[in-house]
Amino acid sequence: MTPSLALGTHLCRDVPGAAAFAAALGATWIDTAPNYRGGSAHHDLAPALRTHPDISVSTKVGFISRTAALEALAAGVITPAQAEEGHSLRPSYVRWQTERSTVELGRHPEVVFLHNPERIGERNTVLAAISRAFEALEELVAAGLIGGYGVATWSGFSAGTFTVNDLVDTAFRAAGSRHHLRAIQLPVSLVALDAAVEALDGLGPIGTAAAAGLDVFASSPLHGGDLPGMITRDLAELIRPGLEPPEAALHVVASTPGISRILLGTSNAAHWQRAFRAIELPPMTAAALREIHRVLSP
């Protein structure tokens, strides 16, 4: 299956404009977080969500903007140390922030991701925190505030802090076979290609998540916008003749089996048009994707 292109608001400069371009071209999902855009991403996105009620939205809980930290501290849902750190997965905070997010967005999110839980510490501490947070998220599902939940990570899988099976087992303990773990999110790009190659054999976080029926969101496919300037003409031609560097980078990610959605953060209409064309091309073969990985490996 060809993955869908979705709007990711992390580094997006013009969230309302990007949402309008993405929706006009057929995007059906927007991913955000309460700490993005200095804490203003939810407010910036809310009008677009009212205009396009059919677009699904996911947000996150974990990182705390400065304003939210003051309010959360006053509400007693985080500790002073967590306010200083700017990150928490404490169940009271998970509930408080999710309820706050639904108000800011003007709707109930389809998915709430735990945001970079690997920041908490070593493996056992992180898994214990995820377990308590999953229990809180299941309560929020039962209350009708969210559709489901997931984990968005930068290095949790690659560093071995947790696996997809760890997350599935934790969700099962929280709510049994009717749990609402729905998705994972991780970086996939030409500079983070290991998980994509593992997925060719149904392995790694992408392959395991797909086998478990979870959606897989590929974040940072252009490595924060740095990749196009790093891709040589020869590399772009090796990926697919005729593609410009940004489209070549997206084409590699779109060719990875098991990925459901690719998050793109541009607010440029022409970039969205070219990106849609790139992901709709026939995917690279497994052999071609392995060759790209071999070429790029140290």
Coordinates of N, CA and C in Angstrom, one line a residue, residues 110-191:
E110 N -7.9 12.0 17.2 CA -8.0 10.5 16.9 C -6.9 9.7 17.7
V111 N -5.7 10.3 17.8 CA -4.6 9.7 18.5 C -3.9 10.7 19.3
V112 N -3.5 10.3 20.5 CA -2.6 11.0 21.4 C -1.3 10.2 21.6
F113 N -0.2 10.7 21.1 CA 1.1 10.0 21.3 C 1.8 10.4 22.5
L114 N 2.4 9.5 23.2 CA 3.4 9.8 24.3 C 4.6 10.3 23.6
H115 N 5.1 11.5 23.9 CA 6.1 12.2 23.2 C 7.5 11.9 23.7
N116 N 8.3 11.2 23.0 CA 9.7 10.9 23.4 C 9.8 10.4 24.8
P117 N 9.2 9.3 25.1 CA 9.3 8.7 26.5 C 10.7 8.3 26.9
E118 N 11.6 8.1 25.9 CA 13.0 7.8 26.2 C 13.7 8.8 27.0
R119 N 13.2 10.0 27.0 CA 13.8 11.1 27.8 C 13.8 10.8 29.3
I120 N 12.9 10.0 29.8 CA 12.7 9.7 31.2 C 14.0 9.1 31.8
G121 N 14.6 8.2 31.1 CA 15.8 7.5 31.7 C 16.0 6.1 31.0
E122 N 16.4 5.2 31.9 CA 16.8 3.9 31.4 C 15.5 3.0 31.1
R123 N 15.7 1.9 30.5 CA 14.6 1.1 30.0 C 13.5 0.8 31.0
N124 N 13.8 0.2 32.2 CA 12.8 -0.2 33.1 C 12.0 1.0 33.6
T125 N 12.7 2.2 33.8 CA 12.0 3.4 34.3 C 11.0 3.9 33.2
V126 N 11.5 3.8 32.0 CA 10.7 4.3 30.8 C 9.4 3.4 30.7
L127 N 9.6 2.1 30.7 CA 8.5 1.1 30.5 C 7.5 1.3 31.7
A128 N 8.0 1.5 32.9 CA 7.0 1.7 34.0 C 6.2 3.0 33.8
A129 N 6.9 4.1 33.3 CA 6.2 5.3 33.0 C 5.2 5.2 31.9
I130 N 5.6 4.4 30.8 CA 4.6 4.2 29.7 C 3.4 3.4 30.2
S131 N 3.6 2.4 31.0 CA 2.5 1.6 31.6 C 1.5 2.5 32.3
R132 N 2.0 3.3 33.2 CA 1.1 4.2 33.9 C 0.4 5.2 33.0
A133 N 1.1 5.7 32.0 CA 0.5 6.6 31.0 C -0.5 5.9 30.1
F134 N -0.3 4.7 29.7 CA -1.3 3.9 28.9 C -2.6 3.7 29.7
E135 N -2.5 3.5 31.0 CA -3.7 3.3 31.8 C -4.5 4.6 31.8
A136 N -3.8 5.8 32.0 CA -4.5 7.0 31.9 C -5.1 7.3 30.6
L137 N -4.4 6.9 29.5 CA -4.9 7.1 28.1 C -6.2 6.2 27.9
E138 N -6.1 5.0 28.4 CA -7.3 4.1 28.3 C -8.5 4.8 29.0
E139 N -8.3 5.4 30.1 CA -9.4 6.1 30.8 C -9.9 7.2 29.9
L140 N -9.1 7.9 29.2 CA -9.5 9.0 28.3 C -10.3 8.5 27.1
V141 N -9.9 7.3 26.6 CA -10.6 6.7 25.5 C -12.0 6.3 26.0
A142 N -12.1 5.7 27.2 CA -13.4 5.3 27.8 C -14.3 6.5 28.0
A143 N -13.7 7.7 28.3 CA -14.4 8.9 28.5 C -14.8 9.6 27.2
G144 N -14.4 9.1 26.1 CA -14.7 9.6 24.8 C -13.9 10.8 24.4
L145 N -12.8 11.1 25.1 CA -12.0 12.3 24.8 C -11.0 12.0 23.7
I146 N -10.6 10.8 23.4 CA -9.6 10.5 22.4 C -10.0 9.2 21.7
G147 N -9.6 9.0 20.5 CA -9.9 7.7 19.8 C -9.0 6.6 20.2
G148 N -7.7 6.9 20.4 CA -6.7 5.9 20.7 C -5.4 6.6 21.1
Y149 N -4.3 5.9 21.2 CA -3.0 6.4 21.6 C -1.9 5.7 20.9
G150 N -0.7 6.3 21.1 CA 0.5 5.7 20.5 C 1.7 6.2 21.2
V151 N 2.9 5.9 20.6 CA 4.2 6.4 21.1 C 4.9 7.1 19.9
A152 N 5.3 8.3 20.1 CA 6.1 9.0 19.1 C 7.5 9.2 19.7
T153 N 8.5 8.6 19.0 CA 9.9 8.6 19.6 C 10.9 9.0 18.5
W154 N 12.0 9.6 19.0 CA 13.1 9.9 18.2 C 14.1 8.8 18.2
S155 N 14.5 8.3 19.4 CA 15.5 7.3 19.5 C 15.1 6.1 20.3
G156 N 13.9 6.0 20.8 CA 13.5 4.9 21.7 C 13.7 3.5 21.1
F157 N 13.3 3.4 19.8 CA 13.5 2.1 19.1 C 14.9 1.8 18.8
S158 N 15.6 2.8 18.2 CA 16.9 2.6 17.7 C 17.9 2.4 18.8
A159 N 17.7 3.0 20.0 CA 18.6 2.8 21.1 C 18.2 1.6 21.9
G160 N 17.1 0.9 21.6 CA 16.7 -0.3 22.4 C 16.1 0.0 23.7
T161 N 15.6 1.2 23.9 CA 14.9 1.6 25.2 C 13.6 0.8 25.3
F162 N 12.9 0.6 24.2 CA 11.7 -0.2 24.1 C 11.5 -0.7 22.7
T163 N 10.7 -1.7 22.6 CA 10.4 -2.2 21.3 C 8.8 -2.1 21.1
V164 N 8.4 -2.4 19.8 CA 7.0 -2.4 19.6 C 6.3 -3.5 20.4
N165 N 6.9 -4.6 20.5 CA 6.3 -5.7 21.3 C 6.2 -5.3 22.8
D166 N 7.2 -4.5 23.3 CA 7.0 -3.9 24.7 C 5.8 -3.1 24.8
L167 N 5.5 -2.3 23.8 CA 4.4 -1.4 23.8 C 3.1 -2.1 23.7
V168 N 3.0 -3.1 22.8 CA 1.8 -4.0 22.7 C 1.5 -4.7 24.0
D169 N 2.6 -5.3 24.6 CA 2.4 -6.0 25.8 C 1.9 -5.1 26.9
T170 N 2.5 -3.9 27.0 CA 2.1 -2.9 28.0 C 0.6 -2.5 27.8
A171 N 0.2 -2.3 26.6 CA -1.2 -1.9 26.3 C -2.1 -3.1 26.7
F172 N -1.7 -4.3 26.4 CA -2.5 -5.5 26.8 C -2.7 -5.6 28.3
R173 N -1.6 -5.3 29.0 CA -1.8 -5.3 30.5 C -2.7 -4.2 31.0
A174 N -2.7 -3.1 30.3 CA -3.5 -1.9 30.7 C -5.0 -2.2 30.4
A175 N -5.3 -2.9 29.3 CA -6.8 -3.0 29.0 C -7.1 -4.3 28.3
G176 N -6.3 -5.3 28.3 CA -6.6 -6.5 27.7 C -6.6 -6.4 26.2
S177 N -7.2 -7.4 25.5 CA -7.2 -7.5 24.1 C -7.9 -6.4 23.4
R178 N -8.7 -5.6 24.2 CA -9.5 -4.5 23.6 C -8.8 -3.2 23.9
H179 N -7.5 -3.2 24.0 CA -6.7 -2.0 24.2 C -6.8 -1.1 23.0
H180 N -6.4 0.2 23.2 CA -6.5 1.2 22.1 C -5.2 1.8 21.7
L181 N -4.1 1.0 21.8 CA -2.9 1.3 21.2 C -3.0 1.3 19.7
R182 N -2.8 2.4 19.0 CA -3.1 2.5 17.6 C -2.0 2.8 16.7
A183 N -0.9 3.4 17.2 CA 0.1 3.9 16.2 C 1.5 4.1 16.9
I184 N 2.5 4.1 16.1 CA 3.8 4.5 16.5 C 4.3 5.6 15.5
Q185 N 5.2 6.4 16.0 CA 5.8 7.5 15.1 C 7.3 7.5 15.4
L186 N 8.1 7.5 14.3 CA 9.5 7.4 14.4 C 10.2 8.1 13.1
P187 N 11.4 8.6 13.2 CA 12.0 9.2 12.1 C 12.4 8.1 11.0
V188 N 12.1 8.4 9.8 CA 12.5 7.6 8.7 C 13.0 8.5 7.5
S189 N 14.2 8.3 7.1 CA 14.7 9.2 6.1 C 16.0 8.6 5.6
L190 N 16.7 9.3 4.6 CA 17.9 8.8 4.1 C 19.0 8.8 5.2
V191 N 18.9 9.5 6.3 CA 19.8 9.5 7.3 C 19.3 8.7 8.5

